[in-house]
Coordinates of C-alpha atoms in Angstrom, one line a residue:
M1 CA -22.6 5.1 17.1
R2 CA -22.0 7.0 20.3
S3 CA -19.3 4.6 21.3
S4 CA -17.2 5.2 18.2
R5 CA -14.0 7.3 18.3
I6 CA -15.4 9.7 15.7
A7 CA -18.4 10.4 18.0
E8 CA -16.0 10.9 20.8
F9 CA -14.0 13.4 18.7
M10 CA -17.2 15.3 17.8
R11 CA -18.1 15.6 21.5
W12 CA -14.6 16.9 22.2
L13 CA -15.0 19.5 19.4
E14 CA -18.2 20.8 20.9
R15 CA -16.8 20.8 24.4
E16 CA -13.3 22.3 23.7
K17 CA -13.9 24.3 20.5
G18 CA -17.6 25.2 20.6
L19 CA -18.1 23.4 17.3
R20 CA -21.3 21.4 16.8
F21 CA -21.9 19.4 13.7
E22 CA -25.2 17.7 12.8
G23 CA -23.8 14.6 11.2
Y24 CA -20.8 13.5 9.2
E25 CA -21.2 15.6 6.1
P26 CA -21.0 19.0 7.8
L27 CA -18.0 17.7 9.8
W28 CA -16.2 16.6 6.6
Q29 CA -17.0 19.9 4.9
W30 CA -15.4 21.8 7.8
S31 CA -12.4 19.5 7.8
V32 CA -11.6 20.3 4.1
T33 CA -12.3 24.0 4.3
E34 CA -10.9 25.0 7.7
I35 CA -8.0 22.6 7.2
E36 CA -5.6 24.4 9.6
A37 CA -8.2 24.3 12.4
F38 CA -9.0 20.6 11.6
W39 CA -5.5 19.3 11.7
E40 CA -4.7 21.3 14.8
S41 CA -7.7 19.7 16.5
I42 CA -6.3 16.3 15.5
W43 CA -3.0 17.2 17.1
Q44 CA -4.7 18.3 20.3
F45 CA -7.3 15.5 20.5
F46 CA -4.6 12.8 20.3
D47 CA -2.2 14.8 22.5
I48 CA 0.7 14.5 20.1
R49 CA 4.0 14.7 22.0
S50 CA 6.5 17.2 20.7
S51 CA 9.7 18.4 22.4
A52 CA 9.4 21.8 20.7
P53 CA 6.3 23.8 19.8
Y54 CA 5.2 24.4 16.3
A55 CA 5.1 28.0 15.0
R56 CA 2.1 27.5 12.7
V57 CA 0.0 24.6 11.4
L58 CA 0.4 25.2 7.7
S59 CA 2.7 27.5 5.8
S60 CA 0.6 27.7 2.6
R61 CA -2.2 25.9 0.8
D62 CA -0.1 25.4 -2.3
M63 CA 0.0 21.6 -2.6
L64 CA 3.5 21.5 -3.9
T65 CA 5.1 23.7 -1.2
A66 CA 3.0 23.3 1.9
K67 CA 4.9 22.9 5.2
W68 CA 3.1 21.5 8.2
F69 CA 3.7 22.1 11.9
E70 CA 7.1 23.9 11.4
G71 CA 9.2 24.0 14.5
A72 CA 7.8 20.8 16.1
R73 CA 10.2 18.1 17.0
L74 CA 8.9 14.6 17.6
N75 CA 9.3 10.9 16.7
L76 CA 6.6 8.5 15.4
V77 CA 8.0 5.5 17.3
E78 CA 7.9 7.4 20.6
H79 CA 4.1 7.4 20.2
V80 CA 4.2 3.6 19.5
F81 CA 5.6 3.0 23.0
R82 CA 4.2 5.9 25.0
R83 CA 1.1 4.1 26.1
A84 CA 2.3 0.5 25.9
D85 CA 0.0 -1.7 28.0
T86 CA 2.2 -4.4 29.5
R87 CA -0.9 -6.4 30.3
R88 CA -1.3 -7.3 26.7
A89 CA 0.9 -8.5 23.8
A90 CA 2.4 -6.0 21.4
I91 CA 2.5 -8.4 18.5
V92 CA 0.9 -11.7 17.7
F93 CA 2.6 -13.6 14.9
G94 CA 1.6 -16.6 12.8
S95 CA 3.3 -18.2 9.7
E96 CA 3.6 -21.4 7.8
L97 CA 7.0 -21.9 9.6
A98 CA 5.9 -21.5 13.2
P99 CA 2.9 -21.7 15.5
L100 CA 1.2 -18.6 16.8
T101 CA 3.4 -16.6 19.1
E102 CA 3.1 -13.5 21.2
I103 CA 5.7 -10.7 21.8
S104 CA 5.4 -8.6 24.9
W105 CA 5.8 -4.8 24.9
S106 CA 8.9 -5.1 27.1
G107 CA 10.4 -7.8 24.8
L108 CA 9.7 -5.6 21.7
E109 CA 11.3 -2.6 23.3
R110 CA 14.4 -4.6 24.2
E111 CA 14.7 -5.8 20.6
V112 CA 14.2 -2.4 19.1
A113 CA 16.8 -0.9 21.5
R114 CA 19.2 -3.7 20.6
V115 CA 18.9 -3.1 16.8
A116 CA 19.0 0.7 17.2
A117 CA 22.2 0.4 19.1
A118 CA 23.6 -2.0 16.5
L119 CA 22.7 0.4 13.7
Q120 CA 24.5 3.3 15.4
S121 CA 27.5 1.1 15.9
M122 CA 27.5 0.4 12.1
G123 CA 27.8 4.2 11.6
V124 CA 24.1 4.8 10.7
Q125 CA 23.2 8.5 11.2
P126 CA 19.9 10.4 10.9
G127 CA 19.0 10.5 7.2
D128 CA 20.9 7.3 6.3
R129 CA 18.9 4.7 4.5
V130 CA 18.4 1.2 5.8
A131 CA 16.8 -1.3 3.4
A132 CA 15.0 -4.6 4.2
Y133 CA 14.4 -7.6 2.0
M134 CA 12.1 -9.3 4.5
P135 CA 8.6 -10.8 4.7
N136 CA 5.8 -9.7 7.2
I137 CA 7.6 -10.9 10.3
P138 CA 8.3 -9.3 13.7
Q139 CA 11.9 -8.7 12.9
A140 CA 10.8 -6.4 10.1
I141 CA 8.7 -4.4 12.6
V142 CA 11.7 -4.3 15.0
V143 CA 14.1 -2.9 12.3
F144 CA 11.6 -0.3 11.2
Y145 CA 11.1 0.9 14.7
A146 CA 14.8 0.9 15.3
C147 CA 15.5 3.0 12.2
A148 CA 12.8 5.5 13.0
S149 CA 13.9 5.8 16.6
I150 CA 17.4 7.1 15.6
G151 CA 16.2 9.1 12.5
A152 CA 17.4 6.6 9.9
I153 CA 15.1 6.1 6.8
W154 CA 13.4 2.8 6.3
S155 CA 12.6 1.1 3.0
S156 CA 11.5 -2.4 2.2
C157 CA 10.8 -4.9 -0.5
S158 CA 9.0 -8.2 -0.1
P159 CA 11.3 -11.3 -0.7
D160 CA 9.0 -12.6 -3.4
M161 CA 10.2 -9.8 -5.6
G162 CA 13.0 -10.6 -8.1
S163 CA 16.4 -9.0 -7.9
A164 CA 15.8 -6.7 -10.9
S165 CA 12.8 -5.1 -9.3
V166 CA 14.5 -4.8 -6.0
L167 CA 17.6 -3.2 -7.5
D168 CA 15.4 -0.7 -9.4
R169 CA 14.2 0.5 -6.0
F170 CA 17.2 0.2 -3.7
R171 CA 19.8 1.5 -6.1
Q172 CA 18.0 4.9 -6.1
I173 CA 18.2 5.3 -2.3
E174 CA 21.8 4.0 -1.7
P175 CA 21.2 2.1 1.5
K176 CA 24.0 1.9 4.1
V177 CA 22.7 -1.3 5.7
L178 CA 20.7 -4.2 4.2
F179 CA 18.6 -6.6 6.4
A180 CA 17.5 -9.8 4.6
V181 CA 16.1 -13.2 5.3
D182 CA 17.6 -16.4 4.0
G183 CA 14.2 -17.5 2.5
Y184 CA 10.6 -18.0 3.3
R185 CA 7.7 -20.5 2.9
Y186 CA 4.6 -19.6 0.9
G187 CA 1.8 -22.0 -0.1
G188 CA 3.7 -24.9 1.4
K189 CA 6.8 -24.3 -0.8
D190 CA 10.2 -23.2 0.4
Y191 CA 12.0 -20.4 -1.4
D192 CA 15.7 -20.0 -0.6
R193 CA 16.6 -16.4 -1.4
R194 CA 20.3 -16.3 -0.5
A195 CA 21.4 -16.2 -4.1
V196 CA 19.2 -13.1 -4.6
V197 CA 20.5 -11.6 -1.4
G198 CA 24.1 -12.1 -2.5
E199 CA 23.3 -10.4 -5.8
L200 CA 21.7 -7.5 -4.0
K201 CA 24.8 -7.1 -1.8
A202 CA 27.1 -7.3 -4.9
K203 CA 25.1 -4.7 -6.9
L204 CA 24.4 -2.2 -4.1
P205 CA 27.9 -0.7 -3.6
T206 CA 26.7 1.6 -0.8
V207 CA 25.7 -1.3 1.5
E208 CA 28.4 -1.5 4.2
T209 CA 26.7 -4.1 6.3
L210 CA 24.5 -7.1 5.5
V211 CA 22.5 -8.5 8.4
L212 CA 21.0 -12.0 7.7
V213 CA 17.9 -13.0 9.5
P214 CA 17.7 -16.8 9.5
Y215 CA 14.0 -17.5 8.9
L216 CA 13.5 -20.4 6.5
D217 CA 16.5 -22.2 8.0
A218 CA 17.4 -21.4 11.6
E219 CA 21.1 -22.4 10.9
A220 CA 21.4 -20.3 7.7
K221 CA 24.6 -18.3 7.1
M222 CA 26.1 -16.3 4.3
P223 CA 29.7 -15.2 3.6
G224 CA 30.3 -11.6 4.8
A225 CA 26.9 -11.3 6.6
R226 CA 26.3 -10.6 10.2
L227 CA 23.7 -12.8 11.9
W228 CA 20.6 -11.3 13.5
E229 CA 21.0 -13.2 16.8
E230 CA 24.7 -12.1 17.0
L231 CA 23.8 -8.4 17.2
P232 CA 24.9 -7.4 20.8
P233 CA 22.5 -6.4 23.5
G234 CA 21.4 -2.8 23.6
P235 CA 20.6 -0.3 26.4
D236 CA 17.8 -1.0 28.9
K237 CA 15.9 2.0 27.8
L238 CA 14.9 2.9 24.2
E239 CA 15.7 6.5 23.3
F240 CA 13.9 8.5 20.6
A241 CA 15.7 11.1 18.5
Q242 CA 13.7 14.3 18.4
L243 CA 13.2 15.1 14.7
P244 CA 11.6 17.9 12.6
F245 CA 8.0 17.2 11.6
D246 CA 9.1 16.7 8.0
H247 CA 12.1 14.5 8.8
P248 CA 11.9 11.4 6.4
L249 CA 10.5 8.3 8.0
W250 CA 10.4 5.9 5.1
I251 CA 10.7 5.6 1.3
V252 CA 8.0 3.7 -0.6
Y253 CA 7.8 3.2 -4.3
S254 CA 5.4 4.0 -7.1
S255 CA 4.7 1.3 -9.7
G256 CA 7.4 2.2 -12.2
T257 CA 5.2 2.7 -15.3
S258 CA 7.8 4.8 -17.1
G259 CA 11.4 4.3 -16.1
P260 CA 12.5 3.3 -12.6
P261 CA 9.8 3.3 -9.8
K262 CA 9.5 6.7 -8.1
A263 CA 11.0 6.7 -4.6
I264 CA 8.3 8.5 -2.5
V265 CA 9.4 10.1 0.8
H266 CA 7.0 10.5 3.7
G267 CA 7.8 12.2 7.0
H268 CA 7.5 11.3 10.7
G269 CA 5.0 14.0 11.5
G270 CA 2.8 13.5 8.5
M271 CA 2.6 9.8 9.0
L272 CA 2.0 10.2 12.8
I273 CA -0.9 12.7 12.5
K274 CA -2.5 11.0 9.4
T275 CA -2.4 7.5 10.9
L276 CA -3.9 8.7 14.2
K277 CA -6.7 10.3 12.2
S278 CA -7.2 7.4 9.8
L279 CA -7.2 4.5 12.2
A280 CA -9.1 6.1 15.0
L281 CA -11.6 8.3 13.3
D282 CA -12.0 6.7 9.8
F283 CA -11.5 3.0 10.7
D284 CA -12.7 3.3 14.3
V285 CA -9.9 1.2 15.8
R286 CA -10.5 1.2 19.5
R287 CA -8.0 1.4 22.4
G288 CA -6.8 -2.1 23.5
E289 CA -8.0 -3.8 20.3
R290 CA -5.9 -6.0 18.1
F291 CA -5.3 -4.8 14.5
F292 CA -4.6 -7.2 11.7
W293 CA -4.3 -6.6 7.9
Y294 CA -2.9 -9.3 5.7
T295 CA -0.1 -7.7 3.7
S296 CA 3.4 -8.0 2.5
T297 CA 6.3 -5.6 3.2
G298 CA 6.0 -4.4 -0.4
W299 CA 2.5 -3.0 0.1
I300 CA 1.8 0.3 1.8
M301 CA -0.7 -1.5 4.1
W302 CA 2.4 -3.0 5.9
N303 CA 3.5 0.5 6.8
L304 CA 0.0 1.2 8.2
V305 CA 0.1 -2.0 10.3
A306 CA 3.6 -1.0 11.6
A307 CA 2.4 2.4 12.7
A308 CA -1.0 1.2 14.1
P309 CA 0.1 1.0 17.7
I310 CA 0.1 4.8 17.9
V311 CA -3.7 4.5 18.4
D312 CA -3.2 2.3 21.5
C313 CA -3.8 -1.0 19.8
S314 CA -1.6 -4.1 19.3
I315 CA -1.0 -5.7 16.0
A316 CA -1.2 -9.2 14.4
L317 CA 1.1 -10.4 11.6
L318 CA 0.5 -13.3 9.3
D319 CA 3.3 -14.4 6.9
G320 CA 2.5 -17.0 4.3
H321 CA -0.4 -17.8 1.9
P322 CA -3.7 -16.8 3.5
G323 CA -5.4 -19.4 1.3
Y324 CA -3.1 -22.3 2.0
P325 CA -4.1 -25.1 2.5
D326 CA -7.5 -23.5 2.1
P327 CA -9.0 -20.0 2.3
G328 CA -10.1 -20.8 5.8
T329 CA -6.5 -20.2 7.0
Y330 CA -7.1 -16.4 7.0
W331 CA -10.3 -16.6 9.0
R332 CA -8.8 -19.1 11.5
F333 CA -5.9 -16.7 12.0
V334 CA -8.4 -13.9 12.7
A335 CA -10.0 -16.0 15.4
D336 CA -6.8 -17.4 16.9
S337 CA -5.1 -14.0 17.0
R338 CA -8.2 -12.6 18.7
S339 CA -8.3 -9.7 16.3
E340 CA -11.1 -7.1 16.5
F341 CA -10.1 -5.6 13.2
A342 CA -9.1 -7.7 10.2
G343 CA -8.1 -6.4 6.8
T344 CA -7.9 -8.1 3.4
S345 CA -8.4 -7.4 -0.3
P346 CA -11.3 -7.8 -2.7
A347 CA -9.3 -10.4 -4.6
F348 CA -9.1 -12.6 -1.5
I349 CA -12.8 -12.1 -0.8
G350 CA -13.4 -13.3 -4.3
V351 CA -11.3 -16.4 -3.7
C352 CA -13.4 -17.2 -0.6
M353 CA -16.6 -16.7 -2.5
K354 CA -15.5 -19.0 -5.3
A355 CA -14.4 -21.7 -2.8
G356 CA -17.7 -21.6 -1.1
I357 CA -16.4 -21.4 2.4
E358 CA -18.4 -20.3 5.4
P359 CA -16.0 -18.3 7.6
A360 CA -18.6 -18.0 10.4
K361 CA -18.9 -21.8 10.5
I362 CA -15.2 -22.6 10.5
A363 CA -13.8 -19.9 12.9
D364 CA -14.9 -18.2 16.0
L365 CA -15.3 -14.6 14.8
S366 CA -17.1 -13.3 17.9
R367 CA -14.4 -10.7 18.6
L368 CA -14.3 -9.5 15.0
R369 CA -15.9 -6.0 14.9
T370 CA -14.5 -4.5 11.6
L371 CA -13.4 -6.1 8.3
G372 CA -11.3 -3.7 6.2
C373 CA -11.0 -4.1 2.5
S374 CA -8.7 -2.2 0.2
G375 CA -6.6 -2.6 -2.9
S376 CA -9.2 -2.6 -5.7
P377 CA -13.0 -2.1 -6.1
L378 CA -15.3 -4.4 -4.0
S379 CA -18.4 -5.6 -5.8
V380 CA -22.0 -5.6 -4.6
E381 CA -21.9 -9.4 -4.5
A382 CA -18.8 -9.3 -2.2
Y383 CA -20.6 -7.0 0.3
R384 CA -23.6 -9.4 0.4
W385 CA -21.3 -12.4 0.8
V386 CA -19.5 -10.7 3.8
Y387 CA -22.8 -10.0 5.6
G388 CA -24.2 -13.4 4.7
H389 CA -21.2 -15.6 5.4
V390 CA -18.8 -13.8 7.7
K391 CA -20.8 -11.8 10.2
R392 CA -24.0 -9.7 10.3
D393 CA -23.0 -7.3 13.1
L394 CA -19.9 -6.1 11.4
M395 CA -18.6 -2.8 9.9
L396 CA -17.4 -3.6 6.4
A397 CA -14.8 -0.8 6.0
S398 CA -14.1 -0.7 2.3
G399 CA -11.7 2.0 1.3
S400 CA -9.5 3.3 -1.5
G401 CA -6.3 5.3 -1.3
G402 CA -2.8 5.2 -2.5
T403 CA 0.9 4.5 -1.7
D404 CA 1.5 8.1 -2.6
I405 CA -0.4 9.5 0.4
A406 CA 0.1 6.4 2.6
G407 CA -3.6 6.3 3.3
G408 CA -7.1 6.6 2.0
F409 CA -9.1 9.1 0.1
V410 CA -12.5 7.5 0.7
G411 CA -13.6 4.8 3.1
A412 CA -15.4 3.9 6.2
C413 CA -17.4 6.0 8.7
A414 CA -18.9 4.6 11.9
L415 CA -21.6 7.3 11.8
K416 CA -23.1 6.4 8.4
P417 CA -25.1 3.4 7.0
I418 CA -23.4 0.9 4.7
Y419 CA -24.7 0.5 1.1
A420 CA -23.5 -2.5 -0.9
G421 CA -20.9 -1.5 -3.5
E422 CA -20.3 1.9 -2.1
M423 CA -17.7 3.3 0.3
Q424 CA -19.4 5.2 3.0
A425 CA -17.7 8.6 2.9
R426 CA -14.9 10.9 1.8
N427 CA -12.3 10.7 4.6
L428 CA -11.9 13.5 7.1
G429 CA -9.4 16.1 6.0
V430 CA -9.2 14.7 2.4
A431 CA -10.7 17.2 -0.1
V432 CA -11.4 14.6 -2.7
H433 CA -13.7 15.2 -5.7
A434 CA -14.7 13.7 -9.0
F435 CA -13.6 16.0 -11.8
D436 CA -15.0 16.0 -15.3
D437 CA -12.9 16.7 -18.4
N438 CA -13.3 20.4 -17.9
G439 CA -12.0 20.4 -14.3
N440 CA -15.4 20.8 -12.6
S441 CA -16.4 18.9 -9.5
V442 CA -19.4 16.6 -10.2
I443 CA -21.8 14.6 -8.1
D444 CA -23.2 11.2 -9.2
Q445 CA -21.0 11.2 -12.3
V446 CA -17.8 9.2 -13.0
G447 CA -14.8 11.4 -13.1
E448 CA -11.1 11.7 -12.2
L449 CA -10.3 11.3 -8.5
V450 CA -8.8 14.7 -7.6
M451 CA -7.7 16.2 -4.3
T452 CA -7.9 20.0 -4.1
E453 CA -6.3 20.8 -0.7
P454 CA -3.0 19.7 0.9
M455 CA -2.9 17.1 3.7
P456 CA 0.0 16.2 6.0
S457 CA 0.7 12.7 4.5
M458 CA 1.4 13.9 1.0
P459 CA 5.0 13.1 -0.2
L460 CA 7.7 15.4 1.1
Y461 CA 9.4 14.8 -2.2
F462 CA 10.7 12.1 -4.5
W463 CA 14.2 10.8 -3.9
N464 CA 16.7 12.0 -6.5
D465 CA 14.3 14.6 -7.9
P466 CA 16.1 17.8 -6.9
D467 CA 14.0 20.2 -9.0
G468 CA 10.7 18.5 -8.2
R469 CA 9.9 17.8 -11.9
R470 CA 8.9 14.2 -11.5
H471 CA 6.8 15.1 -8.5
R472 CA 4.9 17.8 -10.4
E473 CA 4.5 15.6 -13.5
S474 CA 3.1 12.7 -11.4
Y475 CA 0.2 14.5 -9.9
F476 CA -0.3 18.1 -10.9
E477 CA -0.2 18.4 -14.7
M478 CA -3.7 17.5 -15.7
Y479 CA -5.3 20.0 -13.2
P480 CA -2.6 22.5 -12.3
G481 CA -2.3 23.0 -8.6
K482 CA -4.6 20.0 -7.8
W483 CA -3.7 16.4 -7.2
R484 CA -4.9 14.0 -9.9
H485 CA -4.6 10.4 -8.6
G486 CA -5.4 8.2 -11.6
D487 CA -8.6 6.5 -10.5
W488 CA -12.1 6.8 -11.8
I489 CA -14.5 7.8 -8.9
R490 CA -18.2 8.7 -8.5
I491 CA -19.3 10.7 -5.5
T492 CA -22.9 9.7 -4.7
P493 CA -25.6 12.2 -3.6
R494 CA -25.5 10.8 -0.1
G495 CA -21.8 11.5 0.2
G496 CA -20.4 8.0 -0.4
A497 CA -18.1 7.0 -3.2
I498 CA -17.6 4.3 -5.8
V499 CA -14.2 3.7 -7.2
Y500 CA -14.1 2.1 -10.6
G501 CA -10.5 1.3 -11.1
R502 CA -7.4 2.9 -12.6
S503 CA -7.8 5.7 -15.2
D504 CA -4.2 5.2 -16.3
T505 CA -2.2 2.2 -17.2
T506 CA -0.8 1.1 -13.9
I507 CA -1.3 -2.5 -13.2
N508 CA -3.3 -3.1 -10.0
R509 CA -2.9 -6.8 -9.6
H510 CA -5.0 -8.1 -6.6
G511 CA -4.3 -4.9 -4.8
L512 CA -0.6 -4.6 -5.5
R513 CA 0.5 -1.9 -8.0
M514 CA 3.2 -2.3 -10.6
G515 CA 4.1 -0.2 -13.6
T516 CA 4.0 -1.8 -17.0
G517 CA 7.6 -0.6 -17.6
E518 CA 8.9 -3.1 -15.1
L519 CA 7.0 -5.9 -16.7
Y520 CA 8.2 -5.0 -20.2
R521 CA 11.8 -5.0 -19.1
A522 CA 11.4 -8.5 -17.9
I523 CA 9.3 -9.8 -20.7
E524 CA 11.4 -8.4 -23.5
E525 CA 14.5 -10.0 -22.1
V526 CA 13.1 -13.3 -23.4
P527 CA 15.0 -13.6 -26.8
E528 CA 12.0 -14.6 -28.8
V529 CA 9.9 -11.5 -27.8
L530 CA 10.3 -8.4 -29.9
D531 CA 7.6 -6.3 -28.3
S532 CA 4.9 -6.6 -25.7
L533 CA 1.8 -5.0 -24.2
V534 CA 0.0 -5.8 -21.0
V535 CA -3.2 -4.4 -19.6
D536 CA -5.1 -4.7 -16.3
L537 CA -8.8 -5.3 -16.9
E538 CA -9.8 -5.3 -13.2
Y539 CA -13.0 -3.3 -13.0
L540 CA -15.9 -3.1 -10.6
G541 CA -18.0 -6.2 -10.7
R542 CA -15.6 -8.1 -13.0
K543 CA -13.1 -10.8 -12.2
S544 CA -9.5 -9.6 -12.3
Y545 CA -8.0 -10.4 -15.7
M546 CA -4.6 -9.4 -17.0
P547 CA -3.7 -10.5 -20.5
L548 CA -0.2 -10.2 -22.1
F549 CA 0.3 -9.6 -25.8
V550 CA 3.6 -10.4 -27.4
Q551 CA 5.1 -9.7 -30.8
L552 CA 7.5 -12.6 -31.6
R553 CA 10.5 -12.8 -33.8
P554 CA 9.7 -14.1 -37.3
G555 CA 9.2 -17.9 -37.4
I556 CA 8.6 -18.2 -33.7
V557 CA 5.5 -20.0 -32.5
L558 CA 3.9 -19.1 -29.1
D559 CA 3.7 -22.6 -27.7
D560 CA 3.3 -23.8 -24.1
A561 CA 7.0 -24.0 -23.6
L562 CA 7.6 -20.4 -24.6
K563 CA 4.6 -19.2 -22.5
S564 CA 6.2 -21.0 -19.5
R565 CA 9.5 -19.3 -20.1
I566 CA 7.8 -15.9 -20.2
D567 CA 6.0 -16.7 -17.0
D568 CA 9.2 -17.8 -15.3
R569 CA 11.0 -14.7 -16.4
I570 CA 8.3 -12.5 -14.8
R571 CA 8.4 -14.6 -11.6
A572 CA 12.1 -14.2 -11.3
A573 CA 12.6 -10.6 -12.3
V574 CA 9.3 -9.0 -11.0
S575 CA 7.0 -11.2 -8.9
A576 CA 4.8 -14.3 -9.3
R577 CA 1.8 -12.1 -8.5
F578 CA 2.2 -10.4 -11.9
V579 CA 2.2 -13.6 -14.1
P580 CA -0.5 -12.9 -16.7
D581 CA -3.7 -14.8 -16.9
D582 CA -3.3 -15.3 -20.7
I583 CA -0.6 -14.7 -23.3
F584 CA -1.5 -13.9 -26.9
A585 CA 0.6 -13.5 -30.0
V586 CA 0.0 -10.4 -32.1
D587 CA 1.4 -9.2 -35.3
E588 CA 2.3 -5.8 -33.9
V589 CA 1.8 -3.8 -30.7
P590 CA -0.3 -0.7 -31.3
R591 CA 1.9 2.5 -31.1
T592 CA 1.4 6.2 -31.5
L593 CA 3.2 8.2 -34.2
T594 CA 5.8 9.1 -31.5
G595 CA 6.4 5.4 -30.8
K596 CA 4.5 5.1 -27.5
K597 CA 2.7 1.9 -26.7
M598 CA -1.1 2.5 -26.7
E599 CA -1.8 0.8 -23.4
L600 CA -4.7 3.0 -22.2
P601 CA -6.6 2.9 -25.5
V602 CA -6.3 -0.9 -25.7
R603 CA -7.4 -1.2 -22.1
K604 CA -10.5 1.0 -22.8
L605 CA -11.2 -1.0 -25.9
L606 CA -11.1 -4.3 -24.0
L607 CA -13.4 -2.8 -21.3
G608 CA -16.1 -2.2 -23.9
Q609 CA -15.6 1.3 -25.2
P610 CA -16.1 1.8 -29.0
V611 CA -12.8 2.0 -31.0
E612 CA -13.6 5.4 -32.5
K613 CA -13.8 6.8 -28.9
V614 CA -10.5 5.4 -27.7
A615 CA -8.1 5.9 -30.5
S616 CA -7.6 7.9 -33.7
R617 CA -6.1 5.6 -36.3
D618 CA -4.6 8.7 -38.0
A619 CA -2.5 9.3 -35.0
M620 CA -1.1 5.7 -35.0
A621 CA 2.1 4.4 -36.5
N622 CA 0.4 1.1 -37.3
P623 CA -3.4 1.5 -37.4
K624 CA -4.1 -2.0 -38.6
S625 CA -2.7 -3.4 -35.3
L626 CA -5.9 -2.3 -33.6
D627 CA -8.0 -4.7 -35.6
Y628 CA -6.9 -7.7 -33.5
F629 CA -8.0 -5.9 -30.3
V630 CA -11.3 -4.9 -31.7
E631 CA -12.1 -8.5 -32.4
L632 CA -10.8 -9.6 -29.0
A633 CA -13.0 -7.0 -27.3
R634 CA -16.0 -8.4 -29.2
R635 CA -15.2 -12.0 -28.0
L636 CA -14.7 -10.8 -24.4
D637 CA -18.0 -9.0 -24.4
A638 CA -19.8 -12.0 -25.8
A639 CA -18.2 -14.2 -23.1

């Protein structure tokens, strides 16, 4: 496609650098071998604004110690506003609580300047943390931009998360200010969250100021809270602190499989240059387009949406249930918001398929050019459904990445054909491979997803990890010096990729990741439950299925009332999205001789692998406990 932004980039490389590539694969190969030259070309092509020059592109190719663009001083949010087109809206917003509204660039800048000034009046300095317990609403975007503009560090949790999960995250980072809504509406139901907000304020001793954003109830108030609308006016002009390339921008969180979730820190410069590359060259978002991805503030895709205007687009936000009162709600919003790019998850595509809706017949999708899809594997049937029922002249941009790198490993490419069930390409600048058990890169075989060269959006560090131990253990132990992500992947002979799901025990529930440790903490607070085990059986071509297995106290029966109480506990402490599909009573939870729950062996067993290949009974503390799961696997396979 000559009109694509990646084709424009290739013409620029030939004109400015004398580099000519015959197709995408040679370009990708150059981008992951000559990585300094590639990332410098991204800087130059997008004309990144820096108040001080960088001394060098990359200090070292050591993935743990690499420093990018040392000496540069910049601000991501400056690039949000630098090419603001006052002829079009900055944000289009829709929700279950209000009709579609538009926010102008001038109005957005005034609000950001107001909140930035308010934060400074509260004593917020560069490096201080500001936390938000807010849904996907314009005020969340405003607070994020305000934080970044003054060098404060943003972190957010979605208000559907229970207090325990939120505290597991925010306690680590010790926020100085907390922004929170009074409640929200989802699926036609109202959820008042003021009691949770009060608990957060009481249990976060570093929070000096609570700002309440009345959202569910315009008249809502809370003792000791400042109201959003009472923050005083700010200056006429928004100023941007000039920060080092690696100054922290935000803190996002891992799933919390073992212990508290890891607090992952990303920097201004890394997120700026990576997002420019990803949205423009991988996703082909065009200048002047409107970018929409249905997400919550607890998913890394929200951060991508918030940063998207740096590629000269505007953004669309939808808060509420995309399938309420029917799955057509999502598609009607795409039409009403006039979005050229819309993003969703394979889980929602599956909901639409099951409901039998015809998006092309219920919504005007004439402006829609690209449909993004991420969060879990997208089946062959889903590809066919999109092209049969959404739109034929559409780029289906299926991708896979991670919160850890705030972006994708593999995904779309406007230069390559689309094959059902296959992501088109390894992303530019991402040296991703499938590794076998011996650490060899393999083609057309399923292996571990491994990244072999550094990239700018890798974590700067984990918060409260002074010696870097947790950082090293999370990614670099299986293949020393190389990033092992925890997904199964196959690189096809034509350069595409198929991702088969998690290779570890992280729960990937409809695109949202959560560690089993957080679930166990909630489940095992139910008095009748002695022990528990949960596995995620989402896998390419299969419906998402998450069973929970509980060992109960002697004499206790797993009846409907107890199941409901377990479900309610998960909703309250973690999130309604992680309520299991089924709950089963077992005599014992399988454990190793060292007492570890055997989550991965049970998962492999239930996905159809033979028991002798997934576990050694001699290495188990209770080998007979596997018998139940062998029988369950047989029943699941028969079904």
